[in-house]
């Protein structure tokens, strides 16, 4: 890949240069007014943007700088996974307060980790001063047939990847002033299920969403978009150890996938391939909204970052 | 164009819904994990991101909310113009503090204005709470042969679109506590020179940059990327009334274009077509950096938003 063009002088460009140096060949074509890239013929472009804001989406000190930057980028990449798209590149816009200026290379390393794990590149970005740290990631990808939220039909089976509840458990402990506990890694180092999503789409899945607001809340988005009811069986929800289904249902920032499929999916093959479970957790019915069967409490509503 | 999919409940989604309603058919395909769009066969994807942060890039009260949002999006679209690309859509990520919550529809209107003027669509976005307003715009476009910063060659002629100095003059007055003065519109309502850039590229221009940091500073980027020296003739720089060339050279956020062309461009035809001048302002020579001939002061360095 061609690397960055020479940039002019100035503090902003010094900051960009130091990050580009850190990224090496993972940064591609940065330095012109815009990035240029080709997409495979016949495939559609897929694009999404996500922002992580200090003290709204993360708290300084709960994770390393590298981890929190990695998480921010994984959250955006997870939206590509939810469409079964292949990443083509990311653009990163940072707002960096003075108090974080010495952490610039840690931020760069976290972005680099996420991008490398997804097999993609940093193709553009922007850096500004400001009063609070934010990381805005635009992800670009390509796909032949996208997996939409609107593709669930009555009679479809519902599956979820991985085991849920880790991030909620870790966050619960951190907010309580304790350490992150046994599920720290699930919170600190999430993975965008990109290869998993393509596998699921190739084998017949018809709808998907990534679990960023919690299984119950995201299931509602699928129900609304597809005009159906999603019925989840609480006892079937795959949970990390010592976390009850009720917490797992509300656990956001999982970046696992909820998929609907008209055909049965081979969970054993999936687990052999990816090392995480694929669990049948319910069905799609006529109606609207989400019903959780066998839960001891009402379906929680998930996390809403924009609530007053 | 198809409009938004139904969204689930919650304050964040209420905010998004109110903006989508305002945008009407200008918002397209919003509501899934990511937007999906096709690009013309054989053309490359062009992508760029730009962020406007309160009190760094704009001050509340200097412009209407609608104007400042429009400017933020035009700034990003201008990067597509600099590549001679045709816009395919924009993604908007807003961080909105409580103090701006009542201005959400004004922000939406300004975004809508910029997108409509550029003949494109809002294809995705994100909204978060935070302590300071920021507007991050990712622009996507397509182009057959991009106009790069690196395309200037020894012997090329340099041209600039429009008349410079308006934004600097207005900002100078506003910072001084006065009204924005006679050039308020050039500051408050910039235009991304998208059609103009395509015209220039079709007629032989080989390099371009948009003037966001000031003519002198952006000329340096072209010089660095192309490995040449840009020689600007100060007396030839087209200025708005009562603004000297020295100020026009440093005037940022112009969103006019500096282009290099191996062939003479027809300025009269350009002006007849677009209603703004195209002015020859210098040449490309062997060497490096930028030389301003006939200036009364040294070439100013432009504005660097990330300086301490």
Coordinates of C-alpha atoms in Angstrom, one line a residue:
Chain A
X1 CA 0.0 0.0 0.0
X2 CA 1.2 3.5 -0.7
X3 CA 1.8 5.5 2.5
X4 CA 1.1 9.1 3.4
X5 CA 2.0 12.0 1.1
X6 CA 4.3 14.7 2.6
X7 CA 2.3 17.1 4.7
X8 CA 2.9 20.8 5.3
X9 CA 4.1 22.3 8.6
X10 CA 2.1 22.9 11.8
X11 CA 1.1 21.3 15.1
X12 CA -1.9 19.6 13.7
X13 CA 0.3 18.0 11.0
X14 CA 3.0 17.1 13.5
X15 CA 0.3 15.2 15.5
X16 CA -1.0 13.5 12.3
X17 CA 2.6 12.6 11.3
X18 CA 3.3 11.0 14.7
X19 CA 0.2 8.8 14.3
X20 CA 0.9 7.9 10.7
X21 CA 4.4 6.8 11.8
X22 CA 2.9 4.6 14.4
X23 CA 0.5 3.1 11.9
X24 CA 3.1 2.4 9.2
X25 CA 1.5 0.5 6.3
X26 CA -1.8 0.3 8.2
X27 CA -2.4 3.9 7.0
X28 CA -2.9 4.2 3.4
X29 CA -3.3 7.2 1.1
X30 CA -3.7 9.7 4.0
X31 CA -2.6 13.2 3.2
X32 CA -4.7 14.4 0.3
X33 CA -8.0 16.2 0.7
X34 CA -9.8 12.9 0.6
X35 CA -8.9 9.2 0.3
X36 CA -9.5 7.3 -3.0
X37 CA -10.2 3.6 -3.1
X38 CA -11.7 1.1 -5.5
X39 CA -14.4 -1.4 -4.5
X40 CA -15.0 -4.8 -6.0
X41 CA -17.1 -4.6 -9.1
X42 CA -20.8 -5.3 -8.5
X43 CA -20.6 -4.8 -4.8
X44 CA -22.4 -2.0 -2.9
X45 CA -20.6 0.5 -0.6
X46 CA -21.5 0.2 3.1
X47 CA -20.9 3.1 5.4
X48 CA -21.5 3.9 9.0
X49 CA -20.2 6.3 11.7
X50 CA -19.9 6.0 15.5
X51 CA -18.6 8.3 18.2
X52 CA -17.2 7.5 21.6
X53 CA -17.2 10.5 24.0
X54 CA -15.3 10.7 27.2
X55 CA -17.5 10.4 30.3
X56 CA -20.5 9.3 28.2
X57 CA -19.2 6.2 26.5
X58 CA -16.0 5.6 28.5
X59 CA -14.3 6.8 31.7
X60 CA -10.6 7.6 31.8
X61 CA -8.7 5.1 33.9
X62 CA -11.2 2.2 33.5
X63 CA -9.2 0.9 30.5
X64 CA -5.8 1.8 29.0
X65 CA -5.8 4.5 26.4
X66 CA -5.0 1.8 23.8
X67 CA -7.9 -0.3 24.9
X68 CA -10.4 2.5 24.9
X69 CA -9.4 3.6 21.4
X70 CA -9.5 0.0 20.2
X71 CA -13.0 -0.4 21.6
X72 CA -14.2 2.8 19.9
X73 CA -13.1 1.6 16.5
X74 CA -14.4 -2.0 17.1
X75 CA -17.8 -0.5 17.9
X76 CA -17.9 1.1 14.5
X77 CA -16.5 -1.9 12.7
X78 CA -19.2 -4.0 14.4
X79 CA -21.8 -2.1 12.3
X80 CA -20.1 -3.4 9.1
X81 CA -20.3 -6.9 10.6
X82 CA -24.0 -6.5 11.2
X83 CA -24.4 -5.9 7.5
X84 CA -22.1 -8.9 6.6
X85 CA -19.8 -6.4 4.8
X86 CA -16.1 -6.6 4.3
X87 CA -14.2 -3.6 5.6
X88 CA -12.5 -1.3 3.0
X89 CA -11.1 1.3 5.3
X90 CA -11.8 3.6 8.3
X91 CA -11.6 7.4 8.8
X92 CA -10.8 8.6 12.3
X93 CA -11.7 12.0 13.7
X94 CA -10.3 12.8 17.1
X95 CA -11.1 15.7 19.4
X96 CA -8.1 15.7 21.8
X97 CA -8.1 18.0 24.9
X98 CA -4.8 19.1 26.4
X99 CA -5.1 16.6 29.1
X100 CA -4.9 13.8 26.5
X101 CA -2.2 15.2 24.3
X102 CA 0.4 12.9 25.7
X103 CA -1.8 9.9 25.0
X104 CA -1.8 10.4 21.2
X105 CA 0.3 7.4 20.5
X106 CA -1.7 5.2 22.8
X107 CA -4.8 6.3 20.9
X108 CA -3.0 5.6 17.6
X109 CA -2.0 2.1 18.8
X110 CA -5.6 1.3 19.8
X111 CA -6.9 2.4 16.5
X112 CA -4.2 0.4 14.8
X113 CA -5.1 -2.7 16.8
X114 CA -8.8 -2.6 15.8
X115 CA -8.0 -1.9 12.1
X116 CA -5.4 -4.7 12.0
X117 CA -7.7 -7.2 13.6
X118 CA -10.3 -6.4 11.0
X119 CA -7.8 -6.7 8.2
X120 CA -8.4 -3.1 7.0
X121 CA -6.7 0.3 6.8
X122 CA -6.8 3.9 8.1
X123 CA -7.6 5.9 5.0
X124 CA -8.3 9.3 6.4
X125 CA -8.8 11.3 9.5
X126 CA -8.9 14.6 11.3
X127 CA -7.6 15.9 14.6
X128 CA -9.0 18.9 16.6
X129 CA -8.4 20.4 20.0
X130 CA -11.4 20.4 22.3
X131 CA -12.5 20.1 25.9
X132 CA -13.4 16.4 26.0
X133 CA -11.9 13.4 24.2
X134 CA -14.0 11.9 21.4
X135 CA -13.2 9.3 18.8
X136 CA -15.4 9.3 15.7
X137 CA -14.9 6.4 13.4
X138 CA -16.4 6.2 9.9
X139 CA -16.2 2.6 8.6
X140 CA -16.5 1.8 4.9
X141 CA -17.0 -1.6 3.5
X142 CA -18.4 -3.5 0.6
X143 CA -21.0 -6.3 0.3
X144 CA -22.8 -8.1 -2.5
X145 CA -26.1 -8.6 -0.5
X146 CA -26.3 -6.8 2.8
X147 CA -27.8 -8.3 6.0
X148 CA -30.4 -5.7 7.0
X149 CA -32.3 -5.3 10.2
X150 CA -35.5 -5.5 8.1
X151 CA -34.9 -9.0 6.8
X152 CA -36.5 -11.0 9.7
X153 CA -39.6 -12.9 8.7
X154 CA -42.3 -14.8 10.6
X155 CA -41.0 -18.3 11.3
X156 CA -37.3 -17.4 11.2
X157 CA -35.0 -18.8 13.9
X158 CA -33.0 -16.4 16.0
X159 CA -29.4 -16.9 16.9
X160 CA -26.8 -15.0 18.9
X161 CA -23.0 -15.3 18.6
X162 CA -20.7 -15.6 21.6
X163 CA -21.6 -15.4 25.3
X164 CA -23.3 -12.3 26.7
X165 CA -23.0 -10.4 29.9
X166 CA -19.3 -9.8 30.2
X167 CA -19.3 -6.0 29.5
X168 CA -22.3 -5.4 31.8
X169 CA -20.6 -7.3 34.6
X170 CA -17.3 -5.4 34.1
X171 CA -19.0 -2.1 33.9
X172 CA -21.1 -2.8 37.0
X173 CA -17.9 -3.5 38.9
X174 CA -16.0 -0.5 37.6
X175 CA -19.0 1.9 38.4
X176 CA -18.9 0.3 41.9
X177 CA -15.3 1.4 42.3
X178 CA -14.0 -2.2 42.1
X179 CA -11.7 -3.8 39.5
X180 CA -13.3 -5.0 36.2
X181 CA -13.3 -8.6 37.5
X182 CA -13.2 -11.9 35.6
X183 CA -14.8 -10.6 32.4
X184 CA -12.5 -7.6 31.9
X185 CA -11.3 -8.9 28.5
X186 CA -14.8 -9.2 27.1
X187 CA -15.3 -5.5 28.0
X188 CA -11.8 -4.2 27.2
X189 CA -11.1 -6.2 24.0
X190 CA -14.3 -6.8 22.1
X191 CA -14.1 -8.2 18.6
X192 CA -16.1 -7.1 15.6
X193 CA -17.7 -10.3 14.2
X194 CA -16.8 -9.6 10.6
X195 CA -15.8 -13.1 9.4
X196 CA -18.6 -14.6 11.4
X197 CA -21.2 -12.4 9.8
X198 CA -20.1 -13.3 6.3
X199 CA -20.2 -17.0 7.2
X200 CA -23.8 -16.6 8.6
X201 CA -24.9 -14.6 5.5
X202 CA -23.5 -17.2 3.2
X203 CA -25.4 -20.0 5.0
X204 CA -28.8 -18.3 4.8
X205 CA -29.1 -15.7 7.6
X206 CA -31.6 -13.0 6.4
X207 CA -31.3 -10.3 9.1
X208 CA -28.7 -9.1 11.6
X209 CA -27.9 -6.5 14.2
X210 CA -24.9 -6.1 16.4
X211 CA -25.6 -5.9 20.1
X212 CA -24.4 -2.5 21.1
X213 CA -27.4 -1.4 23.2
X214 CA -28.1 -4.8 24.8
X215 CA -29.8 -7.9 23.3
X216 CA -33.3 -6.9 24.3
X217 CA -33.0 -3.3 23.0
X218 CA -31.4 -4.3 19.7
X219 CA -34.0 -7.1 19.2
X220 CA -36.6 -4.3 19.3
X221 CA -34.8 -2.5 16.5
X222 CA -35.0 -5.7 14.4
X223 CA -38.7 -6.1 15.3
X224 CA -39.5 -2.5 14.4
X225 CA -37.6 -2.6 11.1
X226 CA -38.9 -6.0 10.0
X227 CA -42.5 -5.5 11.3
X228 CA -42.5 -8.7 13.3
X229 CA -42.3 -9.9 16.9
X230 CA -39.1 -11.4 18.2
X231 CA -39.6 -14.0 20.9
X232 CA -36.5 -14.7 23.0
X233 CA -36.1 -17.7 25.3
X234 CA -34.4 -16.4 28.4
X235 CA -33.0 -19.7 29.6
X236 CA -31.3 -20.2 26.2
X237 CA -29.4 -17.0 26.3
X238 CA -25.7 -17.9 26.4
X239 CA -24.1 -16.1 29.3
X240 CA -20.6 -15.7 30.6
X241 CA -19.9 -17.5 34.0
X242 CA -21.8 -16.2 37.0
X243 CA -23.9 -13.6 35.0
X244 CA -27.7 -14.2 34.9
X245 CA -29.7 -13.9 31.7
X246 CA -31.4 -10.8 33.0
X247 CA -28.1 -8.9 33.1
X248 CA -27.0 -10.5 29.8
X249 CA -30.2 -9.3 28.1
X250 CA -29.4 -5.7 29.0
X251 CA -25.6 -5.9 28.5
X252 CA -24.6 -3.3 25.9
X253 CA -21.4 -2.9 23.9
X254 CA -21.2 -6.7 23.4
X255 CA -20.5 -6.5 19.7
X256 CA -21.9 -9.9 19.3
X257 CA -24.5 -10.5 16.5
X258 CA -28.2 -11.3 16.7
X259 CA -29.3 -13.0 13.5
X260 CA -32.5 -14.3 12.0
X261 CA -32.4 -17.1 9.6
X262 CA -35.2 -19.0 7.7
X263 CA -32.9 -22.1 7.7
X264 CA -31.3 -23.9 10.6
X265 CA -27.6 -22.8 11.0
X266 CA -24.9 -25.3 11.9
X267 CA -23.8 -24.2 15.4
X268 CA -21.2 -27.0 15.7
X269 CA -19.5 -25.9 12.5
X270 CA -19.6 -22.3 13.5
X271 CA -18.0 -23.0 16.9
X272 CA -15.3 -25.2 15.3
X273 CA -14.5 -22.4 12.8
X274 CA -14.6 -19.3 15.1
X275 CA -14.1 -20.7 18.6
X276 CA -17.3 -19.1 20.0
X277 CA -20.8 -20.5 20.3
X278 CA -23.7 -19.8 18.0
X279 CA -26.8 -20.3 20.1
X280 CA -30.5 -20.6 19.0
X281 CA -32.4 -18.2 21.3
X282 CA -35.8 -17.8 19.9
X283 CA -38.1 -17.3 16.9
X284 CA -39.9 -14.7 14.9
X285 CA -43.7 -14.4 15.1
X286 CA -46.5 -12.2 13.8
X287 CA -46.9 -9.1 15.9
X288 CA -44.5 -6.4 17.1
X289 CA -41.9 -5.7 19.8
X290 CA -39.9 -8.3 21.8
X291 CA -41.2 -10.9 24.2
X292 CA -38.8 -12.6 26.6
X293 CA -40.0 -16.0 27.7
X294 CA -38.9 -17.4 31.1
X295 CA -37.3 -14.2 32.3
X296 CA -37.6 -13.3 36.0
X297 CA -37.9 -9.6 35.2
X298 CA -39.4 -7.6 32.4
X299 CA -37.1 -7.2 29.4
X300 CA -34.8 -4.3 30.2
X301 CA -34.6 -1.4 27.8
X302 CA -30.9 -1.2 27.2
X303 CA -28.6 1.8 27.4
X304 CA -29.5 5.1 25.8
X305 CA -26.5 7.4 25.6
X306 CA -28.6 10.4 24.7
X307 CA -31.1 10.3 27.6
X308 CA -31.1 13.4 29.7
Chain B
X1 CA -35.2 7.7 -2.4
X2 CA -36.4 5.3 0.3
X3 CA -36.6 7.0 3.6
X4 CA -35.7 5.8 7.1
X5 CA -36.6 2.5 8.5
X6 CA -38.7 2.5 11.7
X7 CA -36.4 2.9 14.8
X8 CA -36.8 1.6 18.3
X9 CA -37.7 3.7 21.3
X10 CA -35.5 6.0 23.3
X11 CA -34.3 9.7 23.6
X12 CA -31.5 9.2 21.1
X13 CA -33.9 7.8 18.6
X14 CA -36.4 10.6 19.2
X15 CA -33.7 13.1 18.4
X16 CA -32.8 11.2 15.3
X17 CA -36.5 10.9 14.3
X18 CA -37.0 14.7 14.6
X19 CA -34.0 15.4 12.4
X20 CA -35.0 12.8 9.8
X21 CA -38.5 14.4 9.7
X22 CA -36.8 17.7 9.0
X23 CA -34.7 16.3 6.2
X24 CA -37.5 14.4 4.5
X25 CA -36.3 12.8 1.3
X26 CA -32.8 14.3 1.8
X27 CA -32.2 11.5 4.3
X28 CA -31.9 8.2 2.6
X29 CA -31.6 4.7 4.0
X30 CA -30.8 5.9 7.6
X31 CA -31.9 3.4 10.3
X32 CA -29.9 0.2 9.6
X33 CA -26.5 -0.5 11.1
X34 CA -24.9 1.0 8.1
X35 CA -26.0 2.7 4.8
X36 CA -25.7 0.8 1.5
X37 CA -25.2 2.6 -1.8
X38 CA -24.0 1.9 -5.3
X39 CA -21.3 3.8 -7.1
X40 CA -21.0 4.3 -10.9
X41 CA -19.1 1.4 -12.4
X42 CA -15.4 2.1 -13.0
X43 CA -15.3 5.1 -10.7
X44 CA -13.3 5.2 -7.4
X45 CA -14.7 5.9 -4.0
X46 CA -13.6 9.2 -2.5
X47 CA -13.9 9.7 1.3
X48 CA -13.0 12.4 3.8
X49 CA -13.9 13.5 7.3
X50 CA -14.0 16.9 8.9
X51 CA -15.0 18.1 12.4
X52 CA -16.1 21.5 13.6
X53 CA -15.8 22.0 17.4
X54 CA -17.5 24.8 19.4
X55 CA -15.1 27.5 20.5
X56 CA -12.3 26.1 18.3
X57 CA -13.9 26.3 14.8
X58 CA -16.9 28.5 15.6
X59 CA -18.3 30.6 18.4
X60 CA -22.0 30.5 19.3
X61 CA -23.8 33.7 18.4
X62 CA -21.5 34.7 15.6
X63 CA -23.7 32.9 13.1
X64 CA -27.1 31.3 13.3
X65 CA -27.2 27.7 14.3
X66 CA -28.4 26.9 10.8
X67 CA -25.5 28.7 9.3
X68 CA -22.8 27.2 11.5
X69 CA -24.1 23.6 10.8
X70 CA -24.2 24.4 7.0
X71 CA -20.6 25.7 7.2
X72 CA -19.4 22.6 9.0
X73 CA -20.9 20.3 6.3
X74 CA -19.7 22.6 3.4
X75 CA -16.2 22.4 4.8
X76 CA -16.3 18.6 4.4
X77 CA -17.9 18.7 1.0
X78 CA -15.2 21.1 -0.1
X79 CA -12.7 18.2 0.3
X80 CA -14.7 16.3 -2.3
X81 CA -14.5 19.4 -4.6
X82 CA -10.8 19.5 -4.2
X83 CA -10.6 15.9 -5.7
X84 CA -13.1 16.8 -8.5
X85 CA -15.4 14.2 -7.0
X86 CA -19.2 14.0 -7.2
X87 CA -20.8 13.6 -3.8
X88 CA -22.6 10.3 -3.1
X89 CA -23.7 11.0 0.5
X90 CA -22.7 12.3 3.9
X91 CA -22.7 10.8 7.4
X92 CA -23.2 13.2 10.3
X93 CA -22.0 12.6 13.8
X94 CA -23.2 15.2 16.3
X95 CA -22.1 15.7 19.9
X96 CA -24.8 17.8 21.4
X97 CA -24.5 19.4 24.9
X98 CA -27.7 20.2 26.9
X99 CA -27.3 23.9 26.1
X100 CA -27.7 23.1 22.4
X101 CA -30.5 20.5 22.7
X102 CA -33.2 23.0 21.7
X103 CA -31.2 23.9 18.6
X104 CA -31.4 20.4 17.1
X105 CA -33.7 21.3 14.3
X106 CA -31.6 24.4 13.4
X107 CA -28.6 22.0 13.2
X108 CA -30.6 19.7 11.0
X109 CA -31.7 22.6 8.7
X110 CA -28.1 23.7 8.2
X111 CA -27.0 20.2 7.4
X112 CA -29.9 19.9 5.0
X113 CA -29.0 23.2 3.3
X114 CA -25.4 22.1 2.6
X115 CA -26.5 18.6 1.4
X116 CA -29.2 20.1 -0.9
X117 CA -26.8 22.6 -2.4
X118 CA -24.4 19.8 -3.2
X119 CA -27.2 17.7 -4.7
X120 CA -26.5 14.8 -2.3
X121 CA -28.1 13.0 0.7
X122 CA -27.7 12.3 4.4
X123 CA -27.1 8.5 4.4
X124 CA -26.1 7.9 8.1
X125 CA -25.3 9.5 11.4
X126 CA -24.9 9.4 15.1
X127 CA -25.8 11.6 18.0
X128 CA -24.3 11.7 21.4
X129 CA -24.5 13.9 24.5
X130 CA -21.3 15.8 25.5
X131 CA -19.9 19.0 27.0
X132 CA -19.2 20.8 23.7
X133 CA -21.0 20.9 20.4
X134 CA -19.2 19.2 17.6
X135 CA -20.3 18.3 14.1
X136 CA -18.3 15.6 12.3
X137 CA -19.1 15.1 8.7
X138 CA -17.9 12.2 6.6
X139 CA -18.3 12.9 2.9
X140 CA -18.4 10.1 0.3
X141 CA -18.1 10.7 -3.4
X142 CA -17.0 9.1 -6.6
X143 CA -14.6 10.1 -9.4
X144 CA -13.0 8.6 -12.5
X145 CA -9.7 10.4 -12.2
X146 CA -9.2 12.4 -8.9
X147 CA -7.4 15.8 -8.8
X148 CA -4.7 15.2 -6.2
X149 CA -2.5 17.6 -4.3
X150 CA 0.5 15.8 -5.8
X151 CA -0.4 16.5 -9.4
X152 CA 1.4 19.9 -9.8
X153 CA 4.4 19.9 -12.2
X154 CA 7.1 22.4 -13.1
X155 CA 5.7 24.9 -15.6
X156 CA 2.0 24.5 -14.5
X157 CA -0.1 27.6 -14.2
X158 CA -1.8 28.3 -10.9
X159 CA -5.4 29.5 -10.7
X160 CA -7.7 30.3 -7.8
X161 CA -11.6 30.4 -7.9
X162 CA -13.6 33.2 -6.5
X163 CA -12.4 36.2 -4.5
X164 CA -10.5 35.7 -1.2
X165 CA -10.4 37.6 2.1
X166 CA -14.1 37.6 3.0
X167 CA -14.0 35.1 5.8
X168 CA -10.8 36.6 7.3
X169 CA -12.4 40.1 7.3
X170 CA -15.6 38.9 8.9
X171 CA -13.8 36.9 11.5
X172 CA -11.5 39.8 12.3
X173 CA -14.6 42.0 12.9
X174 CA -16.4 39.3 15.0
X175 CA -13.3 38.7 17.2
X176 CA -13.2 42.5 17.7
X177 CA -16.7 42.5 19.0
X178 CA -18.2 44.2 16.0
X179 CA -20.8 42.9 13.5
X180 CA -19.5 40.7 10.7
X181 CA -19.4 43.5 8.2
X182 CA -19.8 43.6 4.4
X183 CA -18.4 40.1 3.7
X184 CA -20.6 38.3 6.2
X185 CA -22.1 36.1 3.5
X186 CA -18.8 34.9 2.3
X187 CA -18.1 33.8 5.9
X188 CA -21.6 32.6 6.8
X189 CA -22.6 30.9 3.6
X190 CA -19.6 29.3 1.8
X191 CA -20.2 27.1 -1.1
X192 CA -18.3 23.9 -1.9
X193 CA -17.0 24.3 -5.5
X194 CA -18.1 20.9 -6.7
X195 CA -19.3 21.7 -10.2
X196 CA -16.5 24.1 -10.7
X197 CA -13.9 21.5 -9.8
X198 CA -15.3 19.0 -12.3
X199 CA -15.3 21.7 -15.0
X200 CA -11.6 22.4 -14.2
X201 CA -10.6 18.8 -14.1
X202 CA -12.3 18.1 -17.5
X203 CA -10.4 21.0 -19.0
X204 CA -7.0 19.9 -17.9
X205 CA -6.3 20.9 -14.3
X206 CA -3.9 18.4 -12.8
X207 CA -3.8 19.3 -9.1
X208 CA -6.2 21.0 -6.6
X209 CA -6.6 21.8 -3.0
X210 CA -9.4 23.7 -1.2
X211 CA -8.4 26.8 0.7
X212 CA -9.4 25.9 4.2
X213 CA -6.2 27.0 6.0
X214 CA -5.5 30.1 3.8
X215 CA -4.1 30.3 0.3
X216 CA -0.5 30.5 1.4
X217 CA -0.7 27.6 3.8
X218 CA -2.6 25.4 1.4
X219 CA -0.2 26.2 -1.4
X220 CA 2.5 24.8 0.9
X221 CA 0.6 21.5 1.1
X222 CA 0.5 21.3 -2.7
X223 CA 4.2 22.2 -2.9
X224 CA 5.1 19.5 -0.4
X225 CA 2.9 16.8 -2.0
X226 CA 4.1 17.6 -5.5
X227 CA 7.7 18.2 -4.7
X228 CA 7.7 21.6 -6.4
X229 CA 7.8 25.3 -5.6
X230 CA 4.6 27.4 -6.0
X231 CA 5.2 31.0 -6.9
X232 CA 2.2 33.3 -6.2
X233 CA 2.0 36.8 -7.5
X234 CA 0.5 38.8 -4.7
X235 CA -0.9 41.7 -6.9
X236 CA -2.9 39.1 -8.9
X237 CA -4.7 37.6 -5.9
X238 CA -8.4 38.3 -6.3
X239 CA -9.7 39.9 -3.2
X240 CA -13.1 41.0 -2.0
X241 CA -13.5 44.8 -1.7
X242 CA -11.3 46.7 0.8
X243 CA -9.3 43.6 1.8
X244 CA -5.6 43.6 1.1
X245 CA -3.8 40.6 -0.5
X246 CA -1.8 40.0 2.6
X247 CA -5.0 39.3 4.5
X248 CA -6.5 37.3 1.6
X249 CA -3.4 35.1 1.6
X250 CA -4.0 34.1 5.2
X251 CA -7.8 33.9 5.0
X252 CA -8.9 30.4 5.9
X253 CA -12.2 28.7 5.5
X254 CA -12.6 30.1 2.0
X255 CA -13.5 26.9 0.4
X256 CA -12.3 28.2 -2.9
X257 CA -10.0 26.1 -5.0
X258 CA -6.3 26.5 -5.8
X259 CA -5.6 24.5 -9.0
X260 CA -2.5 23.8 -11.1
X261 CA -2.9 23.2 -14.8
X262 CA -0.4 22.4 -17.6
X263 CA -2.8 24.1 -20.0
X264 CA -4.3 27.6 -20.0
X265 CA -7.8 27.6 -18.6
X266 CA -10.6 29.7 -20.1
X267 CA -11.4 32.2 -17.3
X268 CA -14.1 34.0 -19.2
X269 CA -16.0 30.8 -19.9
X270 CA -15.6 29.8 -16.2
X271 CA -16.9 33.1 -15.0
X272 CA -19.8 33.0 -17.5
X273 CA -20.7 29.5 -16.3
X274 CA -20.3 29.8 -12.5
X275 CA -20.6 33.6 -11.8
X276 CA -17.3 33.8 -10.0
X277 CA -13.8 34.6 -11.4
X278 CA -11.0 32.1 -12.2
X279 CA -7.8 34.0 -11.7
X280 CA -4.2 33.1 -12.8
X281 CA -2.1 33.8 -9.7
X282 CA 1.3 32.2 -10.4
X283 CA 3.3 29.4 -11.7
X284 CA 5.0 26.1 -10.5
X285 CA 8.8 26.0 -10.5
X286 CA 11.6 23.7 -9.5
X287 CA 12.3 23.8 -5.8
X288 CA 10.1 23.6 -2.7
X289 CA 7.8 25.6 -0.5
X290 CA 5.8 28.8 -1.6
X291 CA 7.2 32.1 -2.7
X292 CA 4.9 35.1 -2.7
X293 CA 6.1 37.8 -5.1
X294 CA 5.2 41.4 -4.5
X295 CA 3.8 40.9 -1.0
X296 CA 4.4 43.6 1.5
X297 CA 4.9 41.0 4.3
X298 CA 6.2 37.5 4.5
X299 CA 3.8 34.8 3.5
X300 CA 1.5 34.1 6.5
X301 CA 1.3 30.6 7.8
X302 CA -2.5 30.2 7.9
X303 CA -4.5 28.9 10.8
X304 CA -3.7 25.8 12.7
X305 CA -6.6 24.6 14.8
X306 CA -4.4 22.2 16.8
X307 CA -1.7 24.7 17.9
X308 CA -1.3 24.8 21.7

